[in-house]
Coordinates of C-alpha atoms in Angstrom, one line a residue:
M782 CA -7.0 -42.5 55.5
S783 CA -11.1 -43.1 56.4
A784 CA -12.3 -45.1 60.1
S785 CA -12.8 -48.0 57.6
D786 CA -9.2 -49.0 58.2
K787 CA -9.6 -49.8 61.8
V788 CA -8.1 -52.8 63.3
V789 CA -10.5 -53.8 65.7
Q790 CA -8.9 -53.7 69.1
S791 CA -10.0 -55.7 72.6
F792 CA -9.2 -52.7 74.1
E793 CA -8.0 -49.2 73.0
L794 CA -5.0 -46.4 73.8
E795 CA -5.0 -43.0 74.0
I796 CA -2.0 -40.9 74.3
V797 CA -1.8 -36.9 74.6
D798 CA 0.5 -35.6 71.6
Y799 CA 2.8 -36.6 68.5
A800 CA 5.7 -37.0 70.8
S801 CA 4.2 -40.1 72.3
L802 CA 3.0 -41.6 69.7
R803 CA 5.9 -40.8 67.6
A804 CA 7.7 -43.3 70.9
Y805 CA 5.0 -45.7 70.5
S806 CA 6.6 -49.0 69.7
G807 CA 3.7 -51.3 71.5
T808 CA 1.3 -53.7 69.4
L809 CA -1.2 -52.6 68.7
N810 CA -2.1 -50.6 64.9
W811 CA -4.5 -47.8 66.7
I812 CA -4.5 -44.4 68.6
D813 CA -6.4 -42.0 70.0
V814 CA -4.5 -38.6 70.1
T815 CA -5.9 -36.3 73.3
A816 CA -4.0 -33.2 72.3
Q817 CA -6.6 -30.3 71.5
G818 CA -6.2 -29.3 68.5
I819 CA -4.3 -32.0 67.0
A820 CA -6.9 -34.2 68.5
G821 CA -8.1 -37.9 66.5
S822 CA -7.3 -41.4 65.1
F823 CA -4.0 -42.9 63.8
V824 CA -3.8 -45.8 62.5
V825 CA -1.0 -47.7 61.0
D826 CA -0.1 -48.6 56.9
A827 CA 2.5 -51.1 57.3
A828 CA 2.3 -51.3 53.4
D829 CA 4.1 -47.5 54.0
I830 CA 7.7 -47.8 54.8
T831 CA 8.2 -44.3 52.4
S832 CA 6.2 -41.3 53.6
P833 CA 7.6 -38.6 55.3
D834 CA 6.6 -37.0 58.5
N835 CA 4.1 -34.2 58.8
S836 CA 3.5 -33.1 61.9
G837 CA 0.1 -33.3 60.6
T838 CA -2.0 -36.0 59.2
I839 CA 1.0 -38.7 59.0
I840 CA 3.5 -39.4 62.0
V841 CA 6.7 -41.6 61.4
A842 CA 7.3 -43.5 64.5
T843 CA 11.1 -44.0 65.9
D844 CA 10.6 -47.6 65.0
G845 CA 9.9 -46.7 61.0
R846 CA 6.0 -47.3 61.6
R847 CA 3.9 -44.9 59.4
W848 CA 1.2 -43.5 61.5
K849 CA -2.5 -42.6 59.9
R850 CA -4.8 -40.1 60.7
V851 CA -8.7 -41.2 60.4
Y852 CA -10.0 -38.8 58.2
T853 CA -12.5 -37.4 55.6
G854 CA -13.0 -34.3 54.2
P855 CA -10.2 -31.4 54.3
A856 CA -7.5 -31.2 56.5
N857 CA -7.1 -29.1 59.0
V858 CA -4.5 -26.9 59.9
K859 CA -4.4 -27.2 63.6
W860 CA -3.4 -30.7 62.7
F861 CA -0.1 -29.5 61.7
G862 CA 0.8 -27.2 64.9
A863 CA -0.8 -24.1 63.9
T864 CA -1.2 -21.9 67.3
G865 CA -3.6 -18.9 65.2
D866 CA -2.6 -17.3 68.4
G867 CA -1.8 -13.8 66.9
I868 CA 1.7 -13.8 67.7
N869 CA 2.8 -17.3 66.8
D870 CA 4.4 -17.7 62.8
D871 CA 2.2 -20.5 61.0
T872 CA 3.3 -20.3 57.9
A873 CA 4.8 -23.8 58.6
A874 CA 2.1 -25.6 59.3
F875 CA 0.4 -24.5 56.4
N876 CA 2.6 -25.3 54.2
A877 CA 2.5 -28.7 55.1
A878 CA -1.6 -28.8 55.2
L879 CA -1.3 -27.5 51.7
L880 CA 1.1 -30.6 50.4
A881 CA -0.6 -33.1 52.5
N882 CA -3.8 -32.1 51.6
P883 CA -5.5 -30.3 48.7
D884 CA -8.1 -29.5 50.8
V885 CA -7.0 -27.0 53.7
F886 CA -9.8 -26.0 56.8
A887 CA -8.3 -22.7 58.7
P888 CA -10.5 -22.7 61.7
A889 CA -11.6 -19.3 63.4
A890 CA -8.6 -17.6 64.5
T891 CA -5.6 -15.0 63.5
Y892 CA -2.4 -16.9 62.4
I893 CA 1.2 -15.1 61.0
C894 CA 1.6 -16.5 58.1
L895 CA 4.3 -15.4 55.2
N896 CA 4.8 -17.2 52.0
V897 CA 2.7 -19.5 52.1
S898 CA 2.7 -22.0 48.7
L899 CA -0.3 -22.5 47.9
Q900 CA -0.4 -26.1 45.0
D901 CA -2.1 -27.6 42.0
G902 CA -5.8 -27.9 43.2
S903 CA -5.5 -26.3 46.6
H904 CA -8.7 -24.7 48.3
L905 CA -8.5 -23.1 51.3
Y906 CA -10.8 -22.1 53.4
G907 CA -11.9 -21.0 57.2
D908 CA -14.8 -20.4 59.7
G909 CA -15.4 -16.9 57.1
W910 CA -13.3 -13.7 58.2
S911 CA -13.4 -14.6 61.6
T912 CA -10.3 -16.8 60.2
V913 CA -7.8 -14.4 60.0
I914 CA -4.2 -15.5 58.1
K915 CA -2.1 -11.5 58.6
Q916 CA 1.4 -11.6 57.2
K917 CA 4.4 -11.3 59.1
S918 CA 5.5 -7.9 60.1
T919 CA 8.8 -9.0 59.4
A920 CA 7.6 -9.1 55.1
I921 CA 9.9 -6.8 53.2
D922 CA 9.2 -6.1 48.9
G923 CA 8.7 -9.8 48.1
D924 CA 6.7 -11.3 50.7
F925 CA 3.6 -12.2 50.2
L926 CA 0.9 -13.5 52.3
L927 CA -0.4 -16.6 49.6
A928 CA 1.2 -17.4 47.0
A929 CA 0.9 -19.6 44.1
N930 CA 4.3 -19.5 41.8
K931 CA 6.7 -16.8 43.5
N932 CA 10.7 -16.8 42.4
D933 CA 9.1 -16.7 38.5
G934 CA 7.9 -20.3 39.2
G935 CA 6.1 -21.6 35.6
T936 CA 6.7 -21.7 32.2
P937 CA 5.2 -19.3 29.7
S938 CA 2.8 -22.1 29.2
V939 CA -0.7 -22.5 30.4
L940 CA -0.4 -26.3 30.1
D941 CA 2.4 -25.9 33.1
N942 CA 0.0 -24.1 35.5
K943 CA -1.2 -24.5 38.4
K944 CA -4.2 -25.2 38.4
N945 CA -8.0 -25.5 40.6
I946 CA -6.8 -22.9 43.0
V947 CA -9.9 -22.5 45.7
I948 CA -9.0 -19.2 48.6
S949 CA -12.4 -19.0 50.1
N950 CA -14.2 -18.0 53.3
L951 CA -11.3 -16.4 55.4
Q952 CA -9.7 -12.4 55.9
L953 CA -6.2 -11.6 54.7
A954 CA -4.6 -9.1 56.2
G955 CA -1.6 -6.9 56.2
P956 CA 0.9 -6.8 59.3
L957 CA -0.3 -3.3 60.9
A958 CA -3.4 -2.2 61.8
T959 CA -2.1 1.8 60.3
P960 CA -0.7 -0.5 57.1
V961 CA 2.0 2.3 55.1
L962 CA 3.1 1.6 51.3
L963 CA 5.5 -1.0 50.4
E964 CA 4.5 -1.1 47.2
H965 CA 5.5 -4.6 45.9
C966 CA 4.4 -6.8 49.5
H967 CA 0.8 -8.4 48.9
L968 CA -1.4 -10.9 50.8
L969 CA -2.3 -12.9 47.4
F970 CA 0.1 -13.3 45.1
L971 CA -0.8 -15.3 41.4
S972 CA 1.4 -16.3 39.2
A973 CA 0.9 -18.7 36.1
V974 CA -2.2 -20.2 37.2
S975 CA -5.3 -21.5 36.1
D976 CA -9.7 -22.0 36.9
V977 CA -8.4 -19.8 40.1
L978 CA -11.6 -19.0 42.6
V979 CA -11.0 -16.4 45.0
E980 CA -14.7 -15.9 47.0
N981 CA -15.7 -14.0 50.7
V982 CA -12.2 -12.9 51.4
K983 CA -12.2 -10.3 52.9
F984 CA -8.8 -8.5 51.6
F985 CA -8.1 -5.9 54.7
A986 CA -5.1 -3.1 55.3
F987 CA -2.4 -4.3 52.9
R988 CA 1.2 -2.8 52.4
G989 CA 1.1 -3.1 48.4
D990 CA -1.9 -4.6 46.6
G991 CA -4.6 -7.3 47.9
L992 CA -4.7 -9.3 45.2
Y993 CA -2.3 -9.6 42.3
V994 CA -1.9 -11.4 39.5
G995 CA 0.9 -11.3 37.8
S996 CA 3.9 -13.1 35.1
G997 CA 5.6 -13.7 37.8
D998 CA 7.5 -11.4 40.1
S999 CA 10.9 -10.7 38.6
G1000 CA 9.5 -8.3 35.6
T1001 CA 10.9 -10.5 33.8
A1002 CA 9.8 -13.6 33.6
E1003 CA 7.0 -14.7 30.4
R1004 CA 3.8 -16.1 32.1
H1005 CA 0.4 -16.5 32.0
N1006 CA -3.2 -16.7 33.7
E1007 CA -6.6 -17.7 32.5
R1008 CA -9.7 -18.3 33.7
L1009 CA -9.9 -16.1 37.3
V1010 CA -13.1 -15.8 39.4
V1011 CA -13.0 -12.9 42.4
R1012 CA -16.5 -12.9 44.0
N1013 CA -18.1 -11.8 47.4
C1014 CA -14.9 -10.0 48.8
R1015 CA -13.9 -7.0 50.6
F1016 CA -11.0 -4.7 49.9
D1017 CA -9.9 -2.3 53.3
G1018 CA -7.4 0.0 52.5
V1019 CA -8.0 1.5 55.4
N1020 CA -6.7 4.0 54.9
N1021 CA -5.4 4.6 51.4
E1022 CA -1.4 3.6 52.3
N1023 CA -1.6 0.8 49.5
R1024 CA -1.1 0.3 45.7
N1025 CA -4.0 -1.3 44.4
G1026 CA -7.1 -3.5 45.5
I1027 CA -6.3 -5.9 42.2
S1028 CA -3.0 -5.7 39.8
V1029 CA -3.5 -7.3 36.4
L1030 CA -0.2 -8.0 34.7
D1031 CA -1.6 -11.3 32.2
I1032 CA -5.1 -12.5 31.8
D1033 CA -7.1 -14.3 29.7
G1034 CA -10.2 -14.7 31.6
I1035 CA -11.3 -13.3 34.6
V1036 CA -14.3 -12.3 36.2
I1037 CA -14.2 -9.4 39.5
E1038 CA -17.8 -9.5 40.6
N1039 CA -19.6 -8.6 43.9
C1040 CA -17.3 -6.8 45.4
S1041 CA -15.3 -3.7 47.5
F1042 CA -13.2 -1.8 47.2
E1043 CA -12.7 1.7 49.7
K1044 CA -10.2 3.5 51.4
I1045 CA -7.9 1.6 48.8
T1046 CA -4.3 3.0 47.0
K1047 CA -1.7 6.1 47.8
S1048 CA -1.9 9.3 45.5
T1049 CA 1.0 7.9 43.7
M1050 CA -0.4 4.6 42.6
P1051 CA -2.6 3.9 40.2
G1052 CA -6.4 2.8 41.8
A1053 CA -8.8 0.2 43.1
I1054 CA -8.6 -2.3 40.0
D1055 CA -5.5 -1.3 37.7
F1056 CA -4.2 -3.8 34.4
E1057 CA -1.2 -2.7 34.2
P1058 CA 1.5 -5.2 32.5
N1059 CA 5.1 -5.0 32.7
A1060 CA 6.3 -3.4 28.7
H1061 CA 6.7 -6.9 27.2
A1062 CA 5.3 -8.4 23.9
Y1063 CA 4.1 -10.8 25.1
S1064 CA 1.6 -9.8 27.6
I1065 CA -1.6 -10.5 27.3
I1066 CA -5.2 -8.8 29.0
K1067 CA -8.4 -9.8 27.5
N1068 CA -11.8 -11.2 28.0
I1069 CA -12.2 -9.5 31.6
T1070 CA -15.9 -9.1 33.4
I1071 CA -15.8 -6.5 36.3
N1072 CA -19.7 -6.3 37.4
N1073 CA -21.8 -5.3 40.8
I1074 CA -18.6 -3.3 41.6
C1075 CA -19.2 -0.1 45.1
G1076 CA -16.1 2.2 46.4
S1077 CA -15.4 4.6 48.3
N1078 CA -13.4 6.6 49.1
V1079 CA -10.6 5.0 46.6
G1080 CA -7.2 7.1 45.7
G1081 CA -4.6 6.8 42.8
N1082 CA -3.6 8.9 39.9
V1083 CA -5.5 6.7 37.0
G1084 CA -8.6 5.3 37.6
C1085 CA -10.8 3.5 40.5
I1086 CA -10.2 0.8 36.8
G1087 CA -7.5 1.6 34.8
F1088 CA -5.8 -0.3 31.8
I1089 CA -2.4 1.5 31.1
I1090 CA -1.4 -0.7 28.1
S1091 CA 2.3 -0.8 26.4
N1092 CA 2.4 0.0 23.2
V1093 CA 4.7 -2.8 23.3
I1094 CA 2.2 -5.2 23.8
T1095 CA 1.4 -7.0 20.8
T1096 CA -2.2 -9.2 21.7
T1097 CA -5.0 -6.2 21.5
P1098 CA -6.5 -5.2 24.8
I1099 CA -10.0 -7.1 23.9
N1100 CA -13.6 -7.7 25.3
I1101 CA -14.0 -5.5 28.4
L1102 CA -17.4 -5.3 29.9
I1103 CA -17.5 -2.4 33.4
N1104 CA -21.8 -3.1 34.2
D1105 CA -23.0 -2.3 37.5
I1106 CA -20.4 0.1 38.7
K1107 CA -20.9 2.2 42.1
V1108 CA -18.0 4.7 43.1
K1109 CA -18.9 7.3 45.4
N1110 CA -16.1 10.0 46.8
Y1111 CA -13.1 9.4 44.6
V1112 CA -10.7 10.8 46.1
G1113 CA -8.0 10.0 43.2
T1114 CA -6.6 12.3 41.1
G1115 CA -7.6 10.1 37.4
A1116 CA -10.8 8.8 36.9
I1117 CA -13.5 6.3 37.4
V1118 CA -12.3 4.4 34.9
T1119 CA -9.1 5.5 32.8
F1120 CA -8.5 3.5 29.5
L1121 CA -5.2 3.1 26.9
T1122 CA -3.4 1.6 25.0
Y1123 CA -1.1 4.2 23.1
R1124 CA -2.3 3.7 19.8
S1125 CA -4.3 5.4 17.4
P1126 CA -6.7 2.6 15.8
T1127 CA -8.0 2.8 12.3
D1128 CA -10.3 0.9 10.1
T1129 CA -8.5 -2.3 10.0
S1130 CA -7.2 -2.6 13.7
V1131 CA -9.0 -4.9 15.9
E1132 CA -11.6 -3.7 18.0
N1133 CA -11.0 -3.5 21.5
N1134 CA -15.1 -3.6 22.5
L1135 CA -14.8 -2.2 25.4
I1136 CA -18.5 -1.5 27.8
I1137 CA -19.1 0.3 30.2
S1138 CA -22.4 0.2 32.2
N1139 CA -24.7 1.1 33.9
L1140 CA -22.2 2.9 36.1
C1141 CA -22.9 5.3 38.6
A1142 CA -20.0 8.2 40.2
S1143 CA -19.9 11.3 42.7
A1144 CA -18.1 13.2 42.8
G1145 CA -14.1 12.9 41.3
A1146 CA -11.2 14.6 39.7
M1147 CA -12.9 13.3 36.3
S1148 CA -15.5 10.4 35.4
L1149 CA -14.1 8.6 32.3
N1150 CA -10.7 8.8 30.7
I1151 CA -10.6 7.3 27.4
Q1152 CA -7.5 8.1 26.2
D1153 CA -7.4 6.1 22.8
G1154 CA -9.7 2.4 22.0
K1155 CA -12.0 1.4 19.1
R1156 CA -14.9 0.1 19.6
V1157 CA -16.0 1.5 23.3
K1158 CA -19.3 1.6 24.6
V1159 CA -20.7 4.0 27.0
E1160 CA -24.1 3.5 28.1
N1161 CA -26.8 3.9 30.8
C1162 CA -24.2 5.7 33.2
T1163 CA -24.8 8.4 35.4
F1164 CA -21.5 11.0 37.1
S1165 CA -22.6 13.7 39.1
D1166 CA -20.5 16.2 40.9
F1167 CA -16.8 16.1 39.4
T1168 CA -14.3 18.4 39.2
G1169 CA -13.2 17.7 35.4
P1170 CA -14.5 16.5 32.0
F1171 CA -15.7 13.1 30.4
L1172 CA -12.2 13.0 28.0
L1173 CA -12.5 10.7 24.8
G1174 CA -9.1 11.0 23.0
G1175 CA -6.0 12.6 23.6
T1176 CA -2.8 12.2 22.4
Y1177 CA -3.9 9.7 20.8
S1178 CA -6.7 8.8 19.0
V1179 CA -10.8 7.1 19.8
R1180 CA -12.5 5.5 16.7
D1181 CA -16.5 4.2 17.0
I1182 CA -17.9 4.9 19.8
E1183 CA -21.0 4.9 20.8
I1184 CA -22.5 6.7 24.0
S1185 CA -25.8 5.9 25.0
S1186 CA -28.6 7.1 27.6
S1187 CA -26.4 8.6 30.2
R1188 CA -26.3 12.1 32.3
L1189 CA -23.8 14.3 32.9
I1190 CA -25.0 16.9 35.4
R1191 CA -22.9 19.4 37.3
C1192 CA -19.5 17.9 35.1
G1193 CA -16.2 20.0 35.2
S1194 CA -17.3 22.2 37.7
S1195 CA -13.8 22.9 37.7
R1196 CA -12.1 22.9 34.9
G1197 CA -15.2 24.2 32.7
N1198 CA -15.7 20.9 30.1
G1199 CA -19.0 18.1 31.0
M1200 CA -17.0 16.8 28.1
I1201 CA -14.1 17.2 26.3
I1202 CA -13.7 15.7 22.6
N1203 CA -10.5 15.4 20.8
A1204 CA -9.2 13.8 17.9
A1205 CA -11.8 11.3 17.1
N1206 CA -13.7 8.9 14.9
Y1207 CA -17.0 7.1 13.3
I1208 CA -18.5 8.9 17.3
S1209 CA -22.1 8.4 18.4
I1210 CA -23.6 10.3 21.2
K1211 CA -27.3 9.5 21.4
G1212 CA -30.0 10.5 24.0
N1213 CA -28.0 11.3 26.5
K1214 CA -28.4 14.4 29.0
F1215 CA -26.4 17.6 30.0
I1216 CA -27.4 18.9 33.3
D1217 CA -26.1 22.6 34.6
C1218 CA -22.2 21.2 33.6
G1219 CA -19.2 24.5 33.2
T1220 CA -18.3 26.8 36.3
G1221 CA -21.2 29.6 35.0
V1222 CA -17.5 31.7 34.3
G1223 CA -17.0 32.3 30.4
G1224 CA -14.6 30.0 28.9
A1225 CA -15.3 28.0 31.3
S1226 CA -19.1 26.6 31.2
N1227 CA -19.2 24.0 28.4
A1228 CA -21.4 21.0 28.2
L1229 CA -19.6 19.9 24.9
D1230 CA -16.1 21.2 24.1
F1231 CA -14.3 19.9 21.1
N1232 CA -10.8 20.8 22.1
S1233 CA -8.2 19.9 19.9
G1234 CA -7.0 17.5 16.8
I1235 CA -9.4 16.9 13.8
S1236 CA -12.4 14.7 14.3
T1237 CA -15.1 12.9 11.4
N1238 CA -18.2 11.4 11.7
I1239 CA -18.8 13.0 14.4
T1240 CA -22.7 12.3 15.2
L1241 CA -25.1 14.2 17.8
N1242 CA -28.6 13.2 18.6
D1243 CA -31.9 13.5 20.7
N1244 CA -29.1 14.3 23.4
E1245 CA -30.7 17.3 26.4
F1246 CA -29.0 20.2 27.3
S1247 CA -29.7 22.6 29.8
A1248 CA -28.1 24.5 33.4
P1249 CA -30.3 25.3 35.6
T1250 CA -28.5 26.9 37.7
G1251 CA -26.7 28.7 35.4
K1252 CA -23.7 26.3 35.1
T1253 CA -23.8 25.7 32.0
L1254 CA -23.4 28.6 28.9
Y1255 CA -22.6 27.0 25.5
A1256 CA -23.6 24.1 25.3
I1257 CA -21.0 22.5 22.6
V1258 CA -18.0 24.6 21.4
K1259 CA -15.1 24.8 19.2
E1260 CA -12.1 25.6 20.0
V1261 CA -9.9 27.0 17.6
A1262 CA -7.3 23.8 17.6
H1263 CA -9.8 21.7 16.9
T1264 CA -11.0 20.8 13.6
L1265 CA -14.3 19.2 12.4
T1266 CA -15.3 17.6 9.5
P1267 CA -18.5 19.3 8.5
S1268 CA -19.5 16.8 5.4
T1269 CA -19.5 14.1 7.5
N1270 CA -21.2 15.3 10.7
R1271 CA -24.6 14.5 11.8
F1272 CA -26.8 17.0 14.1
M1273 CA -31.0 16.0 14.6
G1274 CA -33.6 16.1 17.2
N1275 CA -31.3 17.8 20.2
T1276 CA -33.0 20.0 22.7
L1277 CA -30.4 23.2 24.0
N1278 CA -32.5 25.4 25.8
G1279 CA -31.0 28.1 24.8
L1280 CA -27.8 27.5 25.1
G1281 CA -25.6 28.2 22.6
Q1282 CA -23.9 26.3 20.4
F1283 CA -20.7 25.7 17.8
F1284 CA -21.3 22.4 16.0
E1285 CA -21.1 22.2 12.6
A1286 CA -22.9 19.5 10.5
E1287 CA -24.2 19.4 7.3
E1288 CA -26.9 17.0 8.3
S1289 CA -29.2 18.5 10.5
D1290 CA -32.2 20.2 11.5
V1291 CA -30.9 23.0 13.1
I1292 CA -27.6 24.4 11.9
V1293 CA -26.9 26.0 9.1
S1294 CA -23.9 25.7 7.5
H1295 CA -22.4 28.4 5.0
Y1296 CA -20.0 27.8 1.3
S1297 CA -19.4 30.7 -1.1
P1298 CA -21.5 30.2 -3.8
I1299 CA -19.5 31.1 -7.5
V1300 CA -21.1 31.9 -10.8
G1301 CA -19.3 30.9 -14.2
G1302 CA -20.0 30.5 -17.9
A1303 CA -21.0 27.3 -19.9
S1304 CA -18.9 27.9 -22.3
T1305 CA -15.9 29.8 -20.4
V1306 CA -16.8 29.4 -16.1
G1307 CA -14.4 33.0 -16.1
V1308 CA -14.1 34.6 -12.7
G1309 CA -16.1 37.6 -11.4
T1310 CA -15.4 40.1 -8.6
Y1311 CA -18.4 39.7 -5.8
T1312 CA -20.4 42.1 -3.6
E1313 CA -21.9 39.4 -1.6
Q1314 CA -20.9 36.2 -2.1
T1315 CA -24.0 34.2 0.3
G1316 CA -24.7 30.4 0.5
L1317 CA -26.3 28.5 3.9
Y1318 CA -27.3 25.0 3.8
Y1319 CA -28.5 22.3 5.4
R1320 CA -28.7 18.5 4.8
I1321 CA -31.9 15.8 6.7
G1322 CA -30.4 12.8 5.0
K1323 CA -30.0 13.3 1.1
R1324 CA -31.8 16.2 0.9
V1325 CA -30.7 19.3 0.8
F1326 CA -31.9 22.9 1.9
F1327 CA -29.9 26.1 0.3
K1328 CA -30.1 29.5 0.5
I1329 CA -27.9 32.4 -2.3
R1330 CA -27.5 35.3 -2.4
V1331 CA -25.0 36.3 -4.8
A1332 CA -24.1 40.2 -6.7
V1333 CA -21.4 40.3 -9.3
A1334 CA -20.1 43.5 -10.6
A1335 CA -19.3 44.9 -14.2
G1336 CA -17.0 42.6 -16.3
H1337 CA -17.0 39.0 -15.4
T1338 CA -15.6 36.7 -17.3
G1339 CA -17.5 34.1 -18.1
T1340 CA -19.3 33.1 -21.2
G1341 CA -22.4 30.8 -22.2
L1342 CA -25.5 30.4 -19.6
V1343 CA -25.3 31.6 -16.3
Q1344 CA -24.2 28.5 -13.9
V1345 CA -24.4 29.1 -9.7
S1346 CA -22.6 26.5 -8.0
L1347 CA -24.0 24.0 -5.3
P1348 CA -23.4 23.3 -1.6
L1349 CA -22.9 19.6 -2.8
T1350 CA -23.2 17.4 -5.1
A1351 CA -26.4 16.7 -6.8
A1352 CA -27.7 13.1 -7.6
T1353 CA -27.8 11.6 -11.0
M1354 CA -32.6 12.7 -12.4
S1355 CA -33.1 9.3 -13.3
Y1356 CA -36.0 11.5 -15.7
G1357 CA -33.0 13.5 -16.9
D1358 CA -30.6 16.0 -16.0
V1359 CA -32.3 19.8 -16.1
L1360 CA -35.5 19.7 -13.4
T1361 CA -37.1 23.2 -11.5
I1362 CA -36.3 23.3 -8.0
C1363 CA -37.5 27.1 -7.6
A1364 CA -38.0 30.7 -8.3
A1365 CA -34.8 33.5 -8.6
G1366 CA -35.1 37.1 -8.4
V1367 CA -32.6 38.3 -10.5
V1368 CA -31.4 41.9 -11.3
G1369 CA -29.3 42.9 -14.2
L1370 CA -29.6 39.8 -16.5
A1371 CA -31.5 39.9 -19.3
V1372 CA -34.5 38.1 -18.8
S1373 CA -39.1 39.2 -18.8
G1374 CA -41.6 36.3 -18.1
G1375 CA -41.7 34.6 -15.4
V1376 CA -37.7 32.9 -14.0
T1377 CA -36.9 30.0 -12.3
C1378 CA -33.6 28.0 -10.7
R1379 CA -33.3 24.9 -12.5
L1380 CA -30.5 22.7 -11.2
N1381 CA -28.4 21.3 -13.9
A1382 CA -27.5 17.3 -12.4
S1383 CA -24.2 17.4 -15.5
A1384 CA -22.9 20.0 -15.4
S1385 CA -20.0 21.1 -12.7
L1386 CA -18.5 24.3 -11.0
N1387 CA -16.4 25.0 -8.4
G1388 CA -15.5 21.4 -8.0
I1389 CA -18.8 20.0 -7.7
F1390 CA -20.9 18.1 -9.7
G1391 CA -24.4 20.3 -10.3
T1392 CA -25.8 23.4 -11.3
L1393 CA -28.3 25.8 -11.2
R1394 CA -29.3 27.8 -14.3
I1395 CA -31.2 31.0 -14.5
Y1396 CA -34.7 30.0 -17.2
F1397 CA -37.1 32.6 -18.2
S1398 CA -40.7 32.8 -20.0
G1399 CA -44.2 31.7 -19.2
N1400 CA -44.5 28.8 -21.8
T1401 CA -45.1 25.4 -21.2
G1402 CA -42.6 22.8 -22.1
I1403 CA -38.4 22.7 -21.0
A1404 CA -38.3 23.7 -25.2
A1405 CA -40.1 26.9 -25.1
F1406 CA -37.6 27.9 -21.5
N1407 CA -34.9 30.8 -22.3
Q1408 CA -31.5 30.6 -20.6
A1409 CA -30.0 33.5 -19.3
V1410 CA -26.4 34.4 -20.5
I1411 CA -23.8 35.7 -17.9
P1412 CA -24.2 39.8 -19.0
A1413 CA -21.1 42.5 -19.2
N1414 CA -23.1 44.7 -16.6
A1415 CA -23.6 43.9 -12.7
F1416 CA -26.2 41.3 -11.8
E1417 CA -27.8 39.5 -8.5
I1418 CA -29.3 36.0 -8.2
E1419 CA -31.6 35.1 -5.1
C1420 CA -33.1 31.5 -4.5
A1421 CA -33.5 29.3 -2.0
G1422 CA -34.8 25.1 -2.6
E1423 CA -33.8 22.3 -2.5
Y1424 CA -32.5 19.3 -4.4
T1425 CA -31.1 15.4 -3.7
T1426 CA -27.7 14.9 -3.1
T1427 CA -26.1 11.4 -3.2

């Protein structure tokens, strides 16, 4: 009620407290209450005969009159009896204030509370971090400091969510100066909420989570959350005796930005920011932005930022941006970012669209742990001094991955590999630097290790591998348990700085691939015994460069013209099917004059279209040349050239 509702009196009456106001039975309709904390003016609302007494803004007198506080703006929790002495329980005062007015102000003080209930439109704010709302020491698992929709409140429909909640400019604190883990005892509990802002809040000494965004609290209720912003907040776990800074079990649209996390998470718990829904088909994790985050001394066994999404969940986690992250001294056993959905993606799978950019992290177990996923981009990141690797693929595969313009410095210092790739398809690793990755000990000093599983369509372009202090012995290795698919791979523009490498790529400016050329007859292919059978080649774009040497013992069973197989299919030529491509050296064939190899694109041998045939004589014109035939005696052919493949 505003001051304009005041009826002018010939004199004013001042009384001390609400008890005196309730007892007043005189004729005045305007009275000033003077007691500290609750002082204010009250006016009678004669038309109201039903409103209950809330001990703050409505006082019901013994004669039934409703005295209403004259004020504009937010309600003050002190009006409702909050002592703020850090001893007495102020829960009732907060609940009464939030029911009386959506906007509630808590002056600088320490308030002891438990299970304060947030309402539709609640805006609870303080005087900054000197306003401390502290969890009551009797809190047990399932108790929270502030809560929206505790006890599975809400429904499966977001239309029934509590909406437009703001918590700002205050501190939420656990009950103990030195926390002891109590896994399900959180500071701020949100479930079935829409359009929530948590801003400039310090979460301090929590035992469970600082902020829990859930689907009910029983673990079996379907509830959904949407459009949550957590901004300019600090999460201080004091001694890593807590669960997570932020836990998210269901969300469509969350922004976590300009926040810091320190000394958070026990070794048996996940990490600073954990997206880990219960295994229900209805759970949703999508449209996530995590931006400008600082972390230090974060523990846990999943990751500083973790996504563990059960394959029971039918909605694919999508549209995740992790940008501008700075983490130092990660003390957990997981990674800076972990992503696992227990699915191997296919070409028709929904894309996760996970982007990790501008992440700078130093010291810890693993840099990134991308166990599976489709359409993942890692760019402009720097990882230094990690004992373990950057992992791509595990039990499940990864697909459509881009890693660019990033640096791995002294990674794998204990486990031996800077980066490990397992089952993977369509991977582009471009413009990165691998510096001193490994241990410096043989067998555990690899910048990039293709470890197990099968990989296809791997592109390694413009990367640099170096070992300024000798920690890296091999730039790239392929373990026995891993199968590369060279025909789909590309290796161009990489700088190895003298380090060995065992990658296999058909298209490369450095790597030479091997194949075993065979000789067959044009009339009858036949078979022969080879005393030498060497084929080398590499491909740049569609151009194939090759070198062949075969030596065949006497008795080849083929008949007709000599043909030698090529490593890759030859493209059809618009100007005819026969083209001279190189000179040839031969022994044991009946030839004279100049000897050349000509490509016949329409013939095939060993399953490859396109063969080499031996031509001789110095006459001009194709018709004047003779072609060598398979002899009964031993013979040899050697040549090197190039041609166009499909």
